[in-house]
PDB file of C-alpha atoms in Angstrom:
ATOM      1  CA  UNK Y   1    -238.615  19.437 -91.238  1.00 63.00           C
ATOM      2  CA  UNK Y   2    -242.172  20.148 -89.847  1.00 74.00           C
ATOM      3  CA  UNK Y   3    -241.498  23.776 -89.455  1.00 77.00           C
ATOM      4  CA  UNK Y   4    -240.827  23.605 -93.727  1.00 83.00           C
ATOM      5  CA  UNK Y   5    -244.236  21.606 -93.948  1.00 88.00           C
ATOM      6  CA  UNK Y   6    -245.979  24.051 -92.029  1.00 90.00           C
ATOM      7  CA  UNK Y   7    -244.503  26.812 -93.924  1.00 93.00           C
ATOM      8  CA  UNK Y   8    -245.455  26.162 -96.807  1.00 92.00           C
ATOM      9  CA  UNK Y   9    -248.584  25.062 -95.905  1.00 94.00           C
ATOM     10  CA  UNK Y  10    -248.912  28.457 -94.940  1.00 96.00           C
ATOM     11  CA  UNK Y  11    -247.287  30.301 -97.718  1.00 96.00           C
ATOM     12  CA  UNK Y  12    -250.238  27.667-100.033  1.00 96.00           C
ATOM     13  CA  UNK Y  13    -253.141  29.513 -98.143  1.00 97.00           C
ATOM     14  CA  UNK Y  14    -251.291  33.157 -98.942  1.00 97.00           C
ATOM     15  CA  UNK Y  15    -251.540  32.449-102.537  1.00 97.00           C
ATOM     16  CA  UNK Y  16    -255.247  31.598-102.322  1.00 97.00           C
ATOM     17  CA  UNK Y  17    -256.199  34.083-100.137  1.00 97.00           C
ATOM     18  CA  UNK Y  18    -254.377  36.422-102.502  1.00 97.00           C
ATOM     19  CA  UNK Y  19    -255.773  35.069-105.877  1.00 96.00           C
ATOM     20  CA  UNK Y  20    -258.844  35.466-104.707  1.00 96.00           C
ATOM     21  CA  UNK Y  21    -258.777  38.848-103.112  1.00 96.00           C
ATOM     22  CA  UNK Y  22    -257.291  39.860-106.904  1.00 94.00           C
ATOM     23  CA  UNK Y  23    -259.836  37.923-108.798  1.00 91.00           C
ATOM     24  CA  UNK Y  24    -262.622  39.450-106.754  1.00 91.00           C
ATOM     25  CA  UNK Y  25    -261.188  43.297-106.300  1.00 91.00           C
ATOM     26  CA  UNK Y  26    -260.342  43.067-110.386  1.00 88.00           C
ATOM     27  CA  UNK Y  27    -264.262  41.967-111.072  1.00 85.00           C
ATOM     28  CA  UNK Y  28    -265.639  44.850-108.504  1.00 84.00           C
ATOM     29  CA  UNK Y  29    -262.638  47.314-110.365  1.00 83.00           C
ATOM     30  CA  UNK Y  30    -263.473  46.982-113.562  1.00 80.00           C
ATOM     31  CA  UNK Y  31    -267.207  45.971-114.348  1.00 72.00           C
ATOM     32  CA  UNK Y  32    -267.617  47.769-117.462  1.00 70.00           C
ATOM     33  CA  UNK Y  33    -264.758  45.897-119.552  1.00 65.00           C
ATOM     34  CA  UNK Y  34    -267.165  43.149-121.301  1.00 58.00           C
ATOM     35  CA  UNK Y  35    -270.717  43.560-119.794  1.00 59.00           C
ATOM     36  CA  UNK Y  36    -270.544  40.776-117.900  1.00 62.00           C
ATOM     37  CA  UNK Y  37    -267.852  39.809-114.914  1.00 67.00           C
ATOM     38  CA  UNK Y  38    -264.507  40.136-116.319  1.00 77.00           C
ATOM     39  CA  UNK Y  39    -261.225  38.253-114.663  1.00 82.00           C
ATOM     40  CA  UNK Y  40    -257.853  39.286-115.170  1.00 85.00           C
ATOM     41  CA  UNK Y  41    -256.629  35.799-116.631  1.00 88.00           C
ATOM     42  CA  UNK Y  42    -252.674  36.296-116.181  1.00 92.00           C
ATOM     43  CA  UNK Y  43    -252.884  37.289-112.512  1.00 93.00           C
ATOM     44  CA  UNK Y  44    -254.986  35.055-111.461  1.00 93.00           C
ATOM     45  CA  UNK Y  45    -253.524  31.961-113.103  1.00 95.00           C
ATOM     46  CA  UNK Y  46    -249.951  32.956-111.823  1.00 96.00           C
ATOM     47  CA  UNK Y  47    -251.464  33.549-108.069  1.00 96.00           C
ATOM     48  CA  UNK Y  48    -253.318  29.980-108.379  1.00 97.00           C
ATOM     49  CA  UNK Y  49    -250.690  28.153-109.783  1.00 97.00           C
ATOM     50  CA  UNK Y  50    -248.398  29.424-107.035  1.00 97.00           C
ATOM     51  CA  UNK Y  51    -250.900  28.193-104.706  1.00 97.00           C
ATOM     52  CA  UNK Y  52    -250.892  24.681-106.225  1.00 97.00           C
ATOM     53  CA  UNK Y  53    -246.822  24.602-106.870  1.00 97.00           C
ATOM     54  CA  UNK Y  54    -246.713  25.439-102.975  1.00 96.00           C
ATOM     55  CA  UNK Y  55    -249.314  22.709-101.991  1.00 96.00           C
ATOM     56  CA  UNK Y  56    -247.034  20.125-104.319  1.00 97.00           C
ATOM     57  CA  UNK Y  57    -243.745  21.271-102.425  1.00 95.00           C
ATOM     58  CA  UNK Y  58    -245.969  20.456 -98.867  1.00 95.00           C
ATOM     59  CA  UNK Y  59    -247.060  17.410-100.012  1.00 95.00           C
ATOM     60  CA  UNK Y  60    -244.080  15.986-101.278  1.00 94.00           C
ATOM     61  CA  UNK Y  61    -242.012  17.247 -97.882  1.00 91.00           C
ATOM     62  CA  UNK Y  62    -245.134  15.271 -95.601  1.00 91.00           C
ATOM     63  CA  UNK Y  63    -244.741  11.936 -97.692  1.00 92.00           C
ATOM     64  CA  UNK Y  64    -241.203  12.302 -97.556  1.00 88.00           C
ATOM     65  CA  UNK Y  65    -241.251  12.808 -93.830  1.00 86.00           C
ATOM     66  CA  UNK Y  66    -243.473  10.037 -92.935  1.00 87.00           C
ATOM     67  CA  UNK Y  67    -241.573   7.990 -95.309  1.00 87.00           C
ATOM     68  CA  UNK Y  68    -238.201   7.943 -93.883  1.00 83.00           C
ATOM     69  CA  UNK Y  69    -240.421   7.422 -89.916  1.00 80.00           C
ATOM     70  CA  UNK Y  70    -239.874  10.803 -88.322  1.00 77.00           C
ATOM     71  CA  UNK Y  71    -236.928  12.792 -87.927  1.00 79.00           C
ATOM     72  CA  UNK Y  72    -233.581  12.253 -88.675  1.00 78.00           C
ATOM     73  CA  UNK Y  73    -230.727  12.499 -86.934  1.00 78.00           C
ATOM     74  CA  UNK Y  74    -229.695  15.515 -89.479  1.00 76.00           C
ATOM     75  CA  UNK Y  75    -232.755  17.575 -89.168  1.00 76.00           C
ATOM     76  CA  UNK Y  76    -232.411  17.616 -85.087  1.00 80.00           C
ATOM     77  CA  UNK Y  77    -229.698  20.886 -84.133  1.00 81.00           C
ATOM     78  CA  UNK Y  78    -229.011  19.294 -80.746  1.00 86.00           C
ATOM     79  CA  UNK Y  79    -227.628  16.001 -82.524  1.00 81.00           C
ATOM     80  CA  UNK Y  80    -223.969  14.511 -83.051  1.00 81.00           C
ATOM     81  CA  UNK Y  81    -222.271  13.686 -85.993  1.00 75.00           C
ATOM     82  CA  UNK Y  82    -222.155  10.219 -84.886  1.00 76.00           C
ATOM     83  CA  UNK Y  83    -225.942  10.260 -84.631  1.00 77.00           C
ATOM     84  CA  UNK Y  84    -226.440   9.750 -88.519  1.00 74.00           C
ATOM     85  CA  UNK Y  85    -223.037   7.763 -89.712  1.00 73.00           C
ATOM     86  CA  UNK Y  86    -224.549   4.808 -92.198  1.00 71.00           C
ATOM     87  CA  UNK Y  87    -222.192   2.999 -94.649  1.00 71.00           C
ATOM     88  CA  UNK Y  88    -222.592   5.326 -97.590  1.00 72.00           C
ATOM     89  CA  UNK Y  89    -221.133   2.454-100.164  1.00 72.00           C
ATOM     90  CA  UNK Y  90    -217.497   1.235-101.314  1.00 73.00           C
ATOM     91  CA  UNK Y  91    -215.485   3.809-102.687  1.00 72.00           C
ATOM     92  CA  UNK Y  92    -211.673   4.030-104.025  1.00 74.00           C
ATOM     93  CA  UNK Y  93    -209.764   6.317-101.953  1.00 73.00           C
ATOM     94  CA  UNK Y  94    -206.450   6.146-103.937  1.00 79.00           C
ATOM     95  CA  UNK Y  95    -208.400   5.503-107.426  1.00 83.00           C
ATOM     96  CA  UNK Y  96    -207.324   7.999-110.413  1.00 88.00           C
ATOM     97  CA  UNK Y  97    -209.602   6.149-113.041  1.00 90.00           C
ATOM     98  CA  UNK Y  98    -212.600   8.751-112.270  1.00 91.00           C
ATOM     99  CA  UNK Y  99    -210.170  11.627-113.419  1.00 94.00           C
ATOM    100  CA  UNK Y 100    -208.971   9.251-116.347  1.00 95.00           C
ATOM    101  CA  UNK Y 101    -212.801   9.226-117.159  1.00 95.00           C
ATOM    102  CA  UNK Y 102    -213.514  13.317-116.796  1.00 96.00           C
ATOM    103  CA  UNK Y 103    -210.285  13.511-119.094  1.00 96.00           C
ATOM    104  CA  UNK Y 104    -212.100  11.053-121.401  1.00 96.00           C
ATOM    105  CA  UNK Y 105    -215.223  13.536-121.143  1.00 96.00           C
ATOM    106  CA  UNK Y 106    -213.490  16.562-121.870  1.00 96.00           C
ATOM    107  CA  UNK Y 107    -211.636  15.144-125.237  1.00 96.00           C
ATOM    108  CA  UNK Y 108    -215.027  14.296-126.352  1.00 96.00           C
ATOM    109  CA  UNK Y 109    -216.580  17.612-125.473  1.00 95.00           C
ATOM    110  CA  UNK Y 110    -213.658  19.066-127.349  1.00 95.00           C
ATOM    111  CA  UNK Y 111    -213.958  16.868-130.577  1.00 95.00           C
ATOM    112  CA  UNK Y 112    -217.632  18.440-130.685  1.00 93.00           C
ATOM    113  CA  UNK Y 113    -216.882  21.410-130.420  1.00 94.00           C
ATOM    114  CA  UNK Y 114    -213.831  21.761-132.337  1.00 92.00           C
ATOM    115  CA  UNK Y 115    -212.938  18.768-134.564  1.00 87.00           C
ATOM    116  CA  UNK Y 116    -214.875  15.719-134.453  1.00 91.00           C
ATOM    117  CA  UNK Y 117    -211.270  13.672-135.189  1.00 93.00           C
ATOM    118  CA  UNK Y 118    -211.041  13.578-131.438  1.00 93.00           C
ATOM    119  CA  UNK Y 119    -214.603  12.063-130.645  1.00 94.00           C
ATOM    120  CA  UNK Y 120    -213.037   8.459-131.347  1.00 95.00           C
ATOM    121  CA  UNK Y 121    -210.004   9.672-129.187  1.00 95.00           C
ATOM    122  CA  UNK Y 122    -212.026  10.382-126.583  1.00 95.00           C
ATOM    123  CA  UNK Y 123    -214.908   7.271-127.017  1.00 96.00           C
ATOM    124  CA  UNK Y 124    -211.689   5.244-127.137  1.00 97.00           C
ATOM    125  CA  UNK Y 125    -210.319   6.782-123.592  1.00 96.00           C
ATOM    126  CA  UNK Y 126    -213.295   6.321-121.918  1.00 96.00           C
ATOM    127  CA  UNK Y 127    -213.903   2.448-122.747  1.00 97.00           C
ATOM    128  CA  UNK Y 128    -210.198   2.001-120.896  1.00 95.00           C
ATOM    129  CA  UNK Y 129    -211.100   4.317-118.001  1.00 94.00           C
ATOM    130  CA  UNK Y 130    -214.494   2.199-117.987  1.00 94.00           C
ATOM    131  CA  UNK Y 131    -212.948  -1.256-118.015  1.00 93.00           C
ATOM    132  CA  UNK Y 132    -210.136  -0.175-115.460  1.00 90.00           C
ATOM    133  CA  UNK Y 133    -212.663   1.764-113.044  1.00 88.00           C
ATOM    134  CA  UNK Y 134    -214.584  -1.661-113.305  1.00 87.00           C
ATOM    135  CA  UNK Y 135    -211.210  -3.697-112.833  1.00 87.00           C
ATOM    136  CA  UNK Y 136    -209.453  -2.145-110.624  1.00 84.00           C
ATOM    137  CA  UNK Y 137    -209.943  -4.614-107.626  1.00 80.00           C
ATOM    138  CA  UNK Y 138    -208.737  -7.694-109.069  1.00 81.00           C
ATOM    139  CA  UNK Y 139    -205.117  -6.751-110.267  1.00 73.00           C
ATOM    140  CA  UNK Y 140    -202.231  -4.705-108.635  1.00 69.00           C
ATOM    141  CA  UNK Y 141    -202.007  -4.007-104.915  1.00 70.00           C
ATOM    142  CA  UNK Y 142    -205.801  -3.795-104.406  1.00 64.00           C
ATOM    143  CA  UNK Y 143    -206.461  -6.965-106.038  1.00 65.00           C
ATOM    144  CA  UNK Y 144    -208.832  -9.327-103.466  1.00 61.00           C
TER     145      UNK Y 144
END
C-alpha cells in the first residue's frame, strides 16, 4: 500500500509541475491575445484539478493506512491465506430466500417497465421473501 501512496504522491507533483509549465509556456506563447498576461483557462483548470483529485486519492490511501495500524496481512505477497481469516458474519449456506427476493426485484422492475399491474405482485413477493429471510432461523430444520 505505500508504494500506491507514494505513487500518487508522485503522479500529484506531475500534474503541478505540468500545469504550471502550460500556464507559464501559454503566457510567454501568446502575449498579444488581451494586452495583458493571458491564461488558457480549460488547460490549466483540468491540469490543476488533476493535481488536487490525485492529492485527495493520496490522502485518503495515508488515513486509510494508518487507520487500519500498518499493513495487512492482504497487502504483504509473502503472506498465507490463513494470515487474514476474520469471521466475516453469519450467513445461510442452504438459504434460497435471497433468490426469492431478486425474483421479487425483477417482477417489480418488470411491472415498471411494462405494466404497472405487477408492481403489487412484486411489492407483495418481496414482503414474504423479507419476513422469511428474517425468519428463517426459528422454524424448520434450522430453527435454534
Amino acid at each position: 500500500m505505500r508504494s500506491n501512496i507514494v505513487l500518487w504522491w508522485i503522479l500529484a507533483v506531475f500534474f503541478l509541475l505540468v500545469g504550471t509549465a502550460y500556464t507559464v509556456w501559454h503566457i510567454l506563447a501568446y502575449p498579444e491575445l488581451t494586452g495583458a498576461m493571458s491564461v488558457e483557462w480549460v488547460g490549466t483548470v483540468a491540469l490543476f484539478f488533476g493535481m488536487f483529485m490525485s492529492a485527495m486519492v493520496a490522502v485518503y490511501l495515508q488515513r486509510t493506512h494508518k487507520a487500519q495500524g500498518g499493513e495487512l496481512p492482504e497487502d504483504i505477497l509473502t503472506s498465507d491465506i490463513d494470515d487474514g481469516d476474520p469471521e466475516l458474519g453469519e450467513f445461510s449456506p442452504w438459504s434460497w430466500w435471497p433468490l426469492v427476493l431478486a425474483g421479487s426485484a425483477a417482477v417489480f422492475l418488470i411491472g415498471m417497465a411494462v405494466g404497472q399491474f405487477l408492481l403489487p405482485i412484486g411489492v407483495a413477493i418481496f414482503a414474504v421473501a423479507i419476513v422469511g429471510w428474517v425468519y428463517e432461523y426459528y422454524r424448520g430444520h434450522f430453527a435454534r
